[in-house]
Each structure stands twice: as C-alpha cells, then as structure tokens.
Amino acid sequence: MKKIAVFPGSFDPFTIGHEAIVRRALSLFDEIIISIGANALKKSFYPLETREEMITKVFHNEKRVRVDHYEGLTVDYCKKNGAGYLLRGLRTAADFEFERAIAQVNKAMAPGIESVFLLTIPEHTPINSSIVRDIIRSGGDASMFVPAAIDLKDYKGFED
Ligand code: ADP
C-alpha cells in the first residue's frame, strides 16, 4: 500500500525549517501532502492562496509532493486522502509537549493513523514563522529563512 503522509500546518509563511522536514521525509513516504489548516478564527498574515502558491513553487519539481488546504479535523482530512501518517517537525522540548498532546488525542480518535516526528537540524531550531513574519512586518530581509524558490518581494501580507 502506498505510504501517504500529511504535513499539516499554518505555514504562514513556509520556512526552510518546513522545507527540510518535507525533503527528509520523502525518503520515508511515497507521497507527502502539505496541507494548510484553514482556521476561520485564526487571522493569518499571508492569504491562504498566497501560502499555497509559495509552497507549490518550492516543490514544483517534486511529483511526490502535493499542496492542499483543509478545514476541520486533521485526522478526518487524512482519512479522506488515504493518508496513514501525520508528519510533524520538532524543534524544542516545548514543541514536544505541544505535539505530544495533539498526537495522543489524534491516536485516540483515529488509531489507524501514526504521527511521525522528525527532529530539526540544529541550524533550523530557532526558525519559526512568527519571527519571520515579524521581520517582514518590520521591513527586514527574511529571505535567508525561506526557501530559495520563494521571493518574498512578490507577495504581500495582511497588515495587523
Ligand atoms: P502549526 O500552526 O500547526 O504549528 P506551523 O506552520 O507553525 O504550523 O508548523 C508546522 C509544522 O512544522 C509543525 O510540526 C512545526 O513543529 C514544524 N516546524 C516549524 N518550524 C520548524 C523548523 N524550523 N524546523 C522543523 N520543524 C518546524
């Protein structure tokens, strides 16, 4: 059976930390669906379509990666897409505690889906989307933190 993983997240914006997790996970799975959780209550900086476009650019040469979005429960989305794995990245102990609870609750709801965690490489530990957004909002150059295929000058975020 095809091993399909969903990599869910806000990706607001997608960073080199996210990219590295997906590229490494390609050796574990046949297909990875990077799916943006569209949360109506959480205001994003970049519109959903912009985030999808950015991620699509990064993986346009990789046929085993698909970009999508979803609403509702992540495990329901996995089932709908025939995905048996949920991929997440871990940077710190704080990430671990947060992810542990979500993964255990997901396991209780959907025993057939396994959460798989990849530990980030040390250089990517401090990189998170919220800091990247702060740099962009303040007019700084955040290009070193996003994949080379994404030119931040092409995109406009929402102002808070
Ligand atoms: P969420 O809103 O679900 O936390 P994010 O876009 O912040 O979504 O992150 C998606 C996933 O990528 C999470 O598992 C997060 O821990 C992981 N991640 C974020 N930044 C990094 C990084 N620099 N290195 C490795 N994993 C990361």
mmCIF file with all atom_site columns, C-alpha atoms and ligand atoms in Angstrom:
data_model
loop_
_atom_site.group_PDB
_atom_site.id
_atom_site.type_symbol
_atom_site.label_atom_id
_atom_site.label_alt_id
_atom_site.label_comp_id
_atom_site.label_asym_id
_atom_site.label_entity_id
_atom_site.label_seq_id
_atom_site.pdbx_PDB_ins_code
_atom_site.Cartn_x
_atom_site.Cartn_y
_atom_site.Cartn_z
_atom_site.occupancy
_atom_site.B_iso_or_equiv
_atom_site.pdbx_formal_charge
_atom_site.auth_seq_id
_atom_site.auth_comp_id
_atom_site.auth_asym_id
_atom_site.auth_atom_id
_atom_site.pdbx_PDB_model_num
ATOM   1   C CA  . MET A 1 1   ? 0.000   0.000  0.000  1.00 0.00 ? 1   MET A CA  1
ATOM   2   C CA  . LYS A 1 2   ? 1.152   3.482  -0.830 1.00 0.00 ? 2   LYS A CA  1
ATOM   3   C CA  . LYS A 1 3   ? 2.576   5.324  2.172  1.00 0.00 ? 3   LYS A CA  1
ATOM   4   C CA  . ILE A 1 4   ? 0.939   8.738  2.199  1.00 0.00 ? 4   ILE A CA  1
ATOM   5   C CA  . ALA A 1 5   ? 1.748   11.361 4.854  1.00 0.00 ? 5   ALA A CA  1
ATOM   6   C CA  . VAL A 1 6   ? 0.011   14.628 5.558  1.00 0.00 ? 6   VAL A CA  1
ATOM   7   C CA  . PHE A 1 7   ? 2.210   17.501 6.757  1.00 0.00 ? 7   PHE A CA  1
ATOM   8   C CA  . PRO A 1 8   ? -0.311  19.889 8.297  1.00 0.00 ? 8   PRO A CA  1
ATOM   9   C CA  . GLY A 1 9   ? 0.444   23.409 9.431  1.00 0.00 ? 9   GLY A CA  1
ATOM   10  C CA  . SER A 1 10  ? -0.214  27.109 9.081  1.00 0.00 ? 10  SER A CA  1
ATOM   11  C CA  . PHE A 1 11  ? 2.939   27.729 7.030  1.00 0.00 ? 11  PHE A CA  1
ATOM   12  C CA  . ASP A 1 12  ? 2.498   31.479 7.434  1.00 0.00 ? 12  ASP A CA  1
ATOM   13  C CA  . PRO A 1 13  ? 4.962   31.631 5.742  1.00 0.00 ? 13  PRO A CA  1
ATOM   14  C CA  . PHE A 1 14  ? 6.652   28.343 4.754  1.00 0.00 ? 14  PHE A CA  1
ATOM   15  C CA  . THR A 1 15  ? 10.270  28.362 6.015  1.00 0.00 ? 15  THR A CA  1
ATOM   16  C CA  . ILE A 1 16  ? 13.483  26.468 5.318  1.00 0.00 ? 16  ILE A CA  1
ATOM   17  C CA  . GLY A 1 17  ? 12.696  24.528 8.508  1.00 0.00 ? 17  GLY A CA  1
ATOM   18  C CA  . HIS A 1 18  ? 9.458   23.230 6.962  1.00 0.00 ? 18  HIS A CA  1
ATOM   19  C CA  . GLU A 1 19  ? 11.162  22.553 3.637  1.00 0.00 ? 19  GLU A CA  1
ATOM   20  C CA  . ALA A 1 20  ? 13.920  20.460 5.255  1.00 0.00 ? 20  ALA A CA  1
ATOM   21  C CA  . ILE A 1 21  ? 11.387  18.318 7.133  1.00 0.00 ? 21  ILE A CA  1
ATOM   22  C CA  . VAL A 1 22  ? 9.485   17.563 3.894  1.00 0.00 ? 22  VAL A CA  1
ATOM   23  C CA  . ARG A 1 23  ? 12.631  16.768 1.884  1.00 0.00 ? 23  ARG A CA  1
ATOM   24  C CA  . ARG A 1 24  ? 13.930  14.410 4.566  1.00 0.00 ? 24  ARG A CA  1
ATOM   25  C CA  . ALA A 1 25  ? 10.527  12.733 4.908  1.00 0.00 ? 25  ALA A CA  1
ATOM   26  C CA  . LEU A 1 26  ? 10.486  11.932 1.188  1.00 0.00 ? 26  LEU A CA  1
ATOM   27  C CA  . SER A 1 27  ? 12.792  9.007  1.982  1.00 0.00 ? 27  SER A CA  1
ATOM   28  C CA  . LEU A 1 28  ? 10.136  7.602  4.330  1.00 0.00 ? 28  LEU A CA  1
ATOM   29  C CA  . PHE A 1 29  ? 6.922   8.117  2.361  1.00 0.00 ? 29  PHE A CA  1
ATOM   30  C CA  . ASP A 1 30  ? 5.702   7.606  -1.207 1.00 0.00 ? 30  ASP A CA  1
ATOM   31  C CA  . GLU A 1 31  ? 3.711   10.824 -1.185 1.00 0.00 ? 31  GLU A CA  1
ATOM   32  C CA  . ILE A 1 32  ? 3.503   13.861 1.087  1.00 0.00 ? 32  ILE A CA  1
ATOM   33  C CA  . ILE A 1 33  ? 0.537   16.204 1.145  1.00 0.00 ? 33  ILE A CA  1
ATOM   34  C CA  . ILE A 1 34  ? 1.490   19.577 2.599  1.00 0.00 ? 34  ILE A CA  1
ATOM   35  C CA  . SER A 1 35  ? -1.854  20.832 3.742  1.00 0.00 ? 35  SER A CA  1
ATOM   36  C CA  . ILE A 1 36  ? -2.641  24.233 5.167  1.00 0.00 ? 36  ILE A CA  1
ATOM   37  C CA  . GLY A 1 37  ? -5.117  24.134 8.014  1.00 0.00 ? 37  GLY A CA  1
ATOM   38  C CA  . ALA A 1 38  ? -7.557  26.907 7.175  1.00 0.00 ? 38  ALA A CA  1
ATOM   39  C CA  . ASN A 1 39  ? -8.741  28.194 10.509 1.00 0.00 ? 39  ASN A CA  1
ATOM   40  C CA  . ALA A 1 40  ? -11.543 30.727 10.127 1.00 0.00 ? 40  ALA A CA  1
ATOM   41  C CA  . LEU A 1 41  ? -10.931 32.058 13.642 1.00 0.00 ? 41  LEU A CA  1
ATOM   42  C CA  . LYS A 1 42  ? -7.149  32.494 13.348 1.00 0.00 ? 42  LYS A CA  1
ATOM   43  C CA  . LYS A 1 43  ? -6.151  35.501 11.261 1.00 0.00 ? 43  LYS A CA  1
ATOM   44  C CA  . SER A 1 44  ? -3.227  34.768 9.005  1.00 0.00 ? 44  SER A CA  1
ATOM   45  C CA  . PHE A 1 45  ? -0.564  37.147 7.708  1.00 0.00 ? 45  PHE A CA  1
ATOM   46  C CA  . TYR A 1 46  ? -0.452  35.726 4.183  1.00 0.00 ? 46  TYR A CA  1
ATOM   47  C CA  . PRO A 1 47  ? -3.751  34.761 2.495  1.00 0.00 ? 47  PRO A CA  1
ATOM   48  C CA  . LEU A 1 48  ? -4.347  31.037 2.049  1.00 0.00 ? 48  LEU A CA  1
ATOM   49  C CA  . GLU A 1 49  ? -3.927  31.220 -1.750 1.00 0.00 ? 49  GLU A CA  1
ATOM   50  C CA  . THR A 1 50  ? -0.579  33.001 -1.348 1.00 0.00 ? 50  THR A CA  1
ATOM   51  C CA  . ARG A 1 51  ? 0.715   30.355 1.049  1.00 0.00 ? 51  ARG A CA  1
ATOM   52  C CA  . GLU A 1 52  ? -0.380  27.578 -1.330 1.00 0.00 ? 52  GLU A CA  1
ATOM   53  C CA  . GLU A 1 53  ? 1.340   29.320 -4.234 1.00 0.00 ? 53  GLU A CA  1
ATOM   54  C CA  . MET A 1 54  ? 4.593   29.771 -2.287 1.00 0.00 ? 54  MET A CA  1
ATOM   55  C CA  . ILE A 1 55  ? 4.749   26.100 -1.260 1.00 0.00 ? 55  ILE A CA  1
ATOM   56  C CA  . THR A 1 56  ? 3.815   24.915 -4.772 1.00 0.00 ? 56  THR A CA  1
ATOM   57  C CA  . LYS A 1 57  ? 6.790   26.882 -6.139 1.00 0.00 ? 57  LYS A CA  1
ATOM   58  C CA  . VAL A 1 58  ? 9.173   25.173 -3.721 1.00 0.00 ? 58  VAL A CA  1
ATOM   59  C CA  . PHE A 1 59  ? 8.121   21.663 -4.778 1.00 0.00 ? 59  PHE A CA  1
ATOM   60  C CA  . HIS A 1 60  ? 7.206   22.190 -8.426 1.00 0.00 ? 60  HIS A CA  1
ATOM   61  C CA  . ASN A 1 61  ? 9.861   19.633 -9.464 1.00 0.00 ? 61  ASN A CA  1
ATOM   62  C CA  . GLU A 1 62  ? 8.842   17.050 -6.903 1.00 0.00 ? 62  GLU A CA  1
ATOM   63  C CA  . LYS A 1 63  ? 5.962   14.911 -8.145 1.00 0.00 ? 63  LYS A CA  1
ATOM   64  C CA  . ARG A 1 64  ? 5.575   13.157 -4.804 1.00 0.00 ? 64  ARG A CA  1
ATOM   65  C CA  . VAL A 1 65  ? 4.613   16.354 -3.002 1.00 0.00 ? 65  VAL A CA  1
ATOM   66  C CA  . ARG A 1 66  ? 1.141   17.829 -3.262 1.00 0.00 ? 66  ARG A CA  1
ATOM   67  C CA  . VAL A 1 67  ? -0.083  21.108 -1.776 1.00 0.00 ? 67  VAL A CA  1
ATOM   68  C CA  . ASP A 1 68  ? -3.600  21.490 -0.451 1.00 0.00 ? 68  ASP A CA  1
ATOM   69  C CA  . HIS A 1 69  ? -5.665  23.029 2.351  1.00 0.00 ? 69  HIS A CA  1
ATOM   70  C CA  . TYR A 1 70  ? -8.380  21.781 4.662  1.00 0.00 ? 70  TYR A CA  1
ATOM   71  C CA  . GLU A 1 71  ? -10.880 22.724 7.302  1.00 0.00 ? 71  GLU A CA  1
ATOM   72  C CA  . GLY A 1 72  ? -11.945 20.612 10.233 1.00 0.00 ? 72  GLY A CA  1
ATOM   73  C CA  . LEU A 1 73  ? -10.178 17.755 11.937 1.00 0.00 ? 73  LEU A CA  1
ATOM   74  C CA  . THR A 1 74  ? -6.737  16.810 10.607 1.00 0.00 ? 74  THR A CA  1
ATOM   75  C CA  . VAL A 1 75  ? -7.421  13.080 11.121 1.00 0.00 ? 75  VAL A CA  1
ATOM   76  C CA  . ASP A 1 76  ? -10.624 13.319 9.056  1.00 0.00 ? 76  ASP A CA  1
ATOM   77  C CA  . TYR A 1 77  ? -8.632  15.010 6.297  1.00 0.00 ? 77  TYR A CA  1
ATOM   78  C CA  . CYS A 1 78  ? -6.034  12.183 6.454  1.00 0.00 ? 78  CYS A CA  1
ATOM   79  C CA  . LYS A 1 79  ? -8.749  9.528  6.113  1.00 0.00 ? 79  LYS A CA  1
ATOM   80  C CA  . LYS A 1 80  ? -10.339 11.325 3.162  1.00 0.00 ? 80  LYS A CA  1
ATOM   81  C CA  . ASN A 1 81  ? -6.977  11.339 1.410  1.00 0.00 ? 81  ASN A CA  1
ATOM   82  C CA  . GLY A 1 82  ? -5.953  7.789  2.271  1.00 0.00 ? 82  GLY A CA  1
ATOM   83  C CA  . ALA A 1 83  ? -3.052  9.035  4.414  1.00 0.00 ? 83  ALA A CA  1
ATOM   84  C CA  . GLY A 1 84  ? -1.870  6.724  7.199  1.00 0.00 ? 84  GLY A CA  1
ATOM   85  C CA  . TYR A 1 85  ? 0.740   9.120  8.578  1.00 0.00 ? 85  TYR A CA  1
ATOM   86  C CA  . LEU A 1 86  ? 0.828   12.581 10.076 1.00 0.00 ? 86  LEU A CA  1
ATOM   87  C CA  . LEU A 1 87  ? 4.191   14.295 9.723  1.00 0.00 ? 87  LEU A CA  1
ATOM   88  C CA  . ARG A 1 88  ? 5.350   16.966 12.182 1.00 0.00 ? 88  ARG A CA  1
ATOM   89  C CA  . GLY A 1 89  ? 8.654   18.643 12.938 1.00 0.00 ? 89  GLY A CA  1
ATOM   90  C CA  . LEU A 1 90  ? 10.177  19.033 16.397 1.00 0.00 ? 90  LEU A CA  1
ATOM   91  C CA  . ARG A 1 91  ? 12.491  21.845 17.407 1.00 0.00 ? 91  ARG A CA  1
ATOM   92  C CA  . THR A 1 92  ? 12.400  22.037 21.178 1.00 0.00 ? 92  THR A CA  1
ATOM   93  C CA  . ALA A 1 93  ? 11.016  20.435 24.327 1.00 0.00 ? 93  ALA A CA  1
ATOM   94  C CA  . ALA A 1 94  ? 8.148   22.928 24.130 1.00 0.00 ? 94  ALA A CA  1
ATOM   95  C CA  . ASP A 1 95  ? 7.304   21.642 20.642 1.00 0.00 ? 95  ASP A CA  1
ATOM   96  C CA  . PHE A 1 96  ? 7.419   18.116 22.004 1.00 0.00 ? 96  PHE A CA  1
ATOM   97  C CA  . GLU A 1 97  ? 4.921   18.806 24.792 1.00 0.00 ? 97  GLU A CA  1
ATOM   98  C CA  . PHE A 1 98  ? 2.537   20.552 22.401 1.00 0.00 ? 98  PHE A CA  1
ATOM   99  C CA  . GLU A 1 99  ? 2.843   17.828 19.769 1.00 0.00 ? 99  GLU A CA  1
ATOM   100 C CA  . ARG A 1 100 ? 2.594   15.006 22.288 1.00 0.00 ? 100 ARG A CA  1
ATOM   101 C CA  . ALA A 1 101 ? -0.896  16.027 23.395 1.00 0.00 ? 101 ALA A CA  1
ATOM   102 C CA  . ILE A 1 102 ? -2.145  16.535 19.848 1.00 0.00 ? 102 ILE A CA  1
ATOM   103 C CA  . ALA A 1 103 ? -0.677  13.215 18.655 1.00 0.00 ? 103 ALA A CA  1
ATOM   104 C CA  . GLN A 1 104 ? -2.126  11.269 21.579 1.00 0.00 ? 104 GLN A CA  1
ATOM   105 C CA  . VAL A 1 105 ? -5.569  12.778 21.064 1.00 0.00 ? 105 VAL A CA  1
ATOM   106 C CA  . ASN A 1 106 ? -5.343  12.086 17.332 1.00 0.00 ? 106 ASN A CA  1
ATOM   107 C CA  . LYS A 1 107 ? -4.349  8.495  18.092 1.00 0.00 ? 107 LYS A CA  1
ATOM   108 C CA  . ALA A 1 108 ? -7.389  8.078  20.337 1.00 0.00 ? 108 ALA A CA  1
ATOM   109 C CA  . MET A 1 109 ? -9.667  9.443  17.612 1.00 0.00 ? 109 MET A CA  1
ATOM   110 C CA  . ALA A 1 110 ? -8.025  7.642  14.699 1.00 0.00 ? 110 ALA A CA  1
ATOM   111 C CA  . PRO A 1 111 ? -5.995  4.581  15.824 1.00 0.00 ? 111 PRO A CA  1
ATOM   112 C CA  . GLY A 1 112 ? -5.042  3.749  12.229 1.00 0.00 ? 112 GLY A CA  1
ATOM   113 C CA  . ILE A 1 113 ? -3.062  6.953  11.742 1.00 0.00 ? 113 ILE A CA  1
ATOM   114 C CA  . GLU A 1 114 ? 0.511   7.203  13.030 1.00 0.00 ? 114 GLU A CA  1
ATOM   115 C CA  . SER A 1 115 ? 2.134   10.522 13.878 1.00 0.00 ? 115 SER A CA  1
ATOM   116 C CA  . VAL A 1 116 ? 5.755   10.663 12.787 1.00 0.00 ? 116 VAL A CA  1
ATOM   117 C CA  . PHE A 1 117 ? 8.138   13.314 14.109 1.00 0.00 ? 117 PHE A CA  1
ATOM   118 C CA  . LEU A 1 118 ? 11.392  14.446 12.600 1.00 0.00 ? 118 LEU A CA  1
ATOM   119 C CA  . LEU A 1 119 ? 13.823  16.356 14.778 1.00 0.00 ? 119 LEU A CA  1
ATOM   120 C CA  . THR A 1 120 ? 15.013  19.530 13.118 1.00 0.00 ? 120 THR A CA  1
ATOM   121 C CA  . ILE A 1 121 ? 18.660  20.046 12.246 1.00 0.00 ? 121 ILE A CA  1
ATOM   122 C CA  . PRO A 1 122 ? 20.326  22.333 14.840 1.00 0.00 ? 122 PRO A CA  1
ATOM   123 C CA  . GLU A 1 123 ? 20.602  25.301 12.429 1.00 0.00 ? 123 GLU A CA  1
ATOM   124 C CA  . HIS A 1 124 ? 16.820  25.338 11.958 1.00 0.00 ? 124 HIS A CA  1
ATOM   125 C CA  . THR A 1 125 ? 15.894  25.196 15.643 1.00 0.00 ? 125 THR A CA  1
ATOM   126 C CA  . PRO A 1 126 ? 15.335  28.957 16.071 1.00 0.00 ? 126 PRO A CA  1
ATOM   127 C CA  . ILE A 1 127 ? 13.405  29.397 12.825 1.00 0.00 ? 127 ILE A CA  1
ATOM   128 C CA  . ASN A 1 128 ? 9.691   29.860 13.185 1.00 0.00 ? 128 ASN A CA  1
ATOM   129 C CA  . SER A 1 129 ? 7.058   31.504 11.029 1.00 0.00 ? 129 SER A CA  1
ATOM   130 C CA  . SER A 1 130 ? 6.123   34.039 13.672 1.00 0.00 ? 130 SER A CA  1
ATOM   131 C CA  . ILE A 1 131 ? 9.656   35.504 13.839 1.00 0.00 ? 131 ILE A CA  1
ATOM   132 C CA  . VAL A 1 132 ? 9.827   35.518 10.028 1.00 0.00 ? 132 VAL A CA  1
ATOM   133 C CA  . ARG A 1 133 ? 6.537   37.480 9.931  1.00 0.00 ? 133 ARG A CA  1
ATOM   134 C CA  . ASP A 1 134 ? 7.879   39.986 12.464 1.00 0.00 ? 134 ASP A CA  1
ATOM   135 C CA  . ILE A 1 135 ? 10.971  40.563 10.319 1.00 0.00 ? 135 ILE A CA  1
ATOM   136 C CA  . ILE A 1 136 ? 8.824   41.100 7.207  1.00 0.00 ? 136 ILE A CA  1
ATOM   137 C CA  . ARG A 1 137 ? 6.405   43.457 9.002  1.00 0.00 ? 137 ARG A CA  1
ATOM   138 C CA  . SER A 1 138 ? 9.345   45.490 10.244 1.00 0.00 ? 138 SER A CA  1
ATOM   139 C CA  . GLY A 1 139 ? 10.773  45.836 6.754  1.00 0.00 ? 139 GLY A CA  1
ATOM   140 C CA  . GLY A 1 140 ? 13.703  43.454 7.279  1.00 0.00 ? 140 GLY A CA  1
ATOM   141 C CA  . ASP A 1 141 ? 15.134  40.879 4.909  1.00 0.00 ? 141 ASP A CA  1
ATOM   142 C CA  . ALA A 1 142 ? 13.823  37.437 5.858  1.00 0.00 ? 142 ALA A CA  1
ATOM   143 C CA  . SER A 1 143 ? 14.959  35.743 2.650  1.00 0.00 ? 143 SER A CA  1
ATOM   144 C CA  . MET A 1 144 ? 17.558  33.586 4.420  1.00 0.00 ? 144 MET A CA  1
ATOM   145 C CA  . PHE A 1 145 ? 14.783  31.885 6.401  1.00 0.00 ? 145 PHE A CA  1
ATOM   146 C CA  . VAL A 1 146 ? 12.513  30.959 3.484  1.00 0.00 ? 146 VAL A CA  1
ATOM   147 C CA  . PRO A 1 147 ? 13.216  28.522 0.640  1.00 0.00 ? 147 PRO A CA  1
ATOM   148 C CA  . ALA A 1 148 ? 15.168  29.993 -2.283 1.00 0.00 ? 148 ALA A CA  1
ATOM   149 C CA  . ALA A 1 149 ? 12.199  29.444 -4.622 1.00 0.00 ? 149 ALA A CA  1
ATOM   150 C CA  . ILE A 1 150 ? 10.110  31.946 -2.650 1.00 0.00 ? 150 ILE A CA  1
ATOM   151 C CA  . ASP A 1 151 ? 10.777  35.593 -3.427 1.00 0.00 ? 151 ASP A CA  1
ATOM   152 C CA  . LEU A 1 152 ? 9.085   37.441 -0.589 1.00 0.00 ? 152 LEU A CA  1
ATOM   153 C CA  . LYS A 1 153 ? 9.044   40.642 -2.634 1.00 0.00 ? 153 LYS A CA  1
ATOM   154 C CA  . ASP A 1 154 ? 6.393   39.007 -4.859 1.00 0.00 ? 154 ASP A CA  1
ATOM   155 C CA  . TYR A 1 155 ? 3.912   38.682 -2.011 1.00 0.00 ? 155 TYR A CA  1
ATOM   156 C CA  . LYS A 1 156 ? 2.005   40.995 0.194  1.00 0.00 ? 156 LYS A CA  1
ATOM   157 C CA  . GLY A 1 157 ? 0.863   40.070 3.681  1.00 0.00 ? 157 GLY A CA  1
ATOM   158 C CA  . PHE A 1 158 ? -2.119  41.455 5.563  1.00 0.00 ? 158 PHE A CA  1
ATOM   159 C CA  . GLU A 1 159 ? -1.291  44.257 7.945  1.00 0.00 ? 159 GLU A CA  1
ATOM   160 C CA  . ASP A 1 160 ? -2.457  43.647 11.502 1.00 0.00 ? 160 ASP A CA  1
HETATM 161 P P1  . ADP B 2 .   ? 1.238   24.970 13.296 1.00 0.00 ? 1   ADP B P1  1
HETATM 162 O O1  . ADP B 2 .   ? 0.411   26.198 13.266 1.00 0.00 ? 1   ADP B O1  1
HETATM 163 O O2  . ADP B 2 .   ? 0.465   23.694 13.073 1.00 0.00 ? 1   ADP B O2  1
HETATM 164 O O3  . ADP B 2 .   ? 2.207   24.841 14.443 1.00 0.00 ? 1   ADP B O3  1
HETATM 165 P P2  . ADP B 2 .   ? 3.487   25.611 11.648 1.00 0.00 ? 1   ADP B P2  1
HETATM 166 O O4  . ADP B 2 .   ? 3.396   26.117 10.258 1.00 0.00 ? 1   ADP B O4  1
HETATM 167 O O5  . ADP B 2 .   ? 3.991   26.559 12.672 1.00 0.00 ? 1   ADP B O5  1
HETATM 168 O O6  . ADP B 2 .   ? 2.066   25.069 11.965 1.00 0.00 ? 1   ADP B O6  1
HETATM 169 O O7  . ADP B 2 .   ? 4.372   24.300 11.693 1.00 0.00 ? 1   ADP B O7  1
HETATM 170 C C1  . ADP B 2 .   ? 4.043   23.129 11.012 1.00 0.00 ? 1   ADP B C1  1
HETATM 171 C C2  . ADP B 2 .   ? 4.970   22.010 11.480 1.00 0.00 ? 1   ADP B C2  1
HETATM 172 O O8  . ADP B 2 .   ? 6.308   22.324 11.148 1.00 0.00 ? 1   ADP B O8  1
HETATM 173 C C3  . ADP B 2 .   ? 4.948   21.759 12.980 1.00 0.00 ? 1   ADP B C3  1
HETATM 174 O O9  . ADP B 2 .   ? 5.116   20.378 13.222 1.00 0.00 ? 1   ADP B O9  1
HETATM 175 C C4  . ADP B 2 .   ? 6.159   22.520 13.472 1.00 0.00 ? 1   ADP B C4  1
HETATM 176 O O10 . ADP B 2 .   ? 6.661   21.984 14.668 1.00 0.00 ? 1   ADP B O10 1
HETATM 177 C C5  . ADP B 2 .   ? 7.114   22.264 12.315 1.00 0.00 ? 1   ADP B C5  1
HETATM 178 N N1  . ADP B 2 .   ? 8.155   23.285 12.219 1.00 0.00 ? 1   ADP B N1  1
HETATM 179 C C6  . ADP B 2 .   ? 8.012   24.628 12.216 1.00 0.00 ? 1   ADP B C6  1
HETATM 180 N N2  . ADP B 2 .   ? 9.202   25.248 12.102 1.00 0.00 ? 1   ADP B N2  1
HETATM 181 C C7  . ADP B 2 .   ? 10.139  24.257 12.049 1.00 0.00 ? 1   ADP B C7  1
HETATM 182 C C8  . ADP B 2 .   ? 11.574  24.247 11.958 1.00 0.00 ? 1   ADP B C8  1
HETATM 183 N N3  . ADP B 2 .   ? 12.286  25.374 11.923 1.00 0.00 ? 1   ADP B N3  1
HETATM 184 N N4  . ADP B 2 .   ? 12.197  23.047 11.919 1.00 0.00 ? 1   ADP B N4  1
HETATM 185 C C9  . ADP B 2 .   ? 11.473  21.907 11.979 1.00 0.00 ? 1   ADP B C9  1
HETATM 186 N N5  . ADP B 2 .   ? 10.127  21.847 12.071 1.00 0.00 ? 1   ADP B N5  1
HETATM 187 C C10 . ADP B 2 .   ? 9.471   23.010 12.109 1.00 0.00 ? 1   ADP B C10 1
#
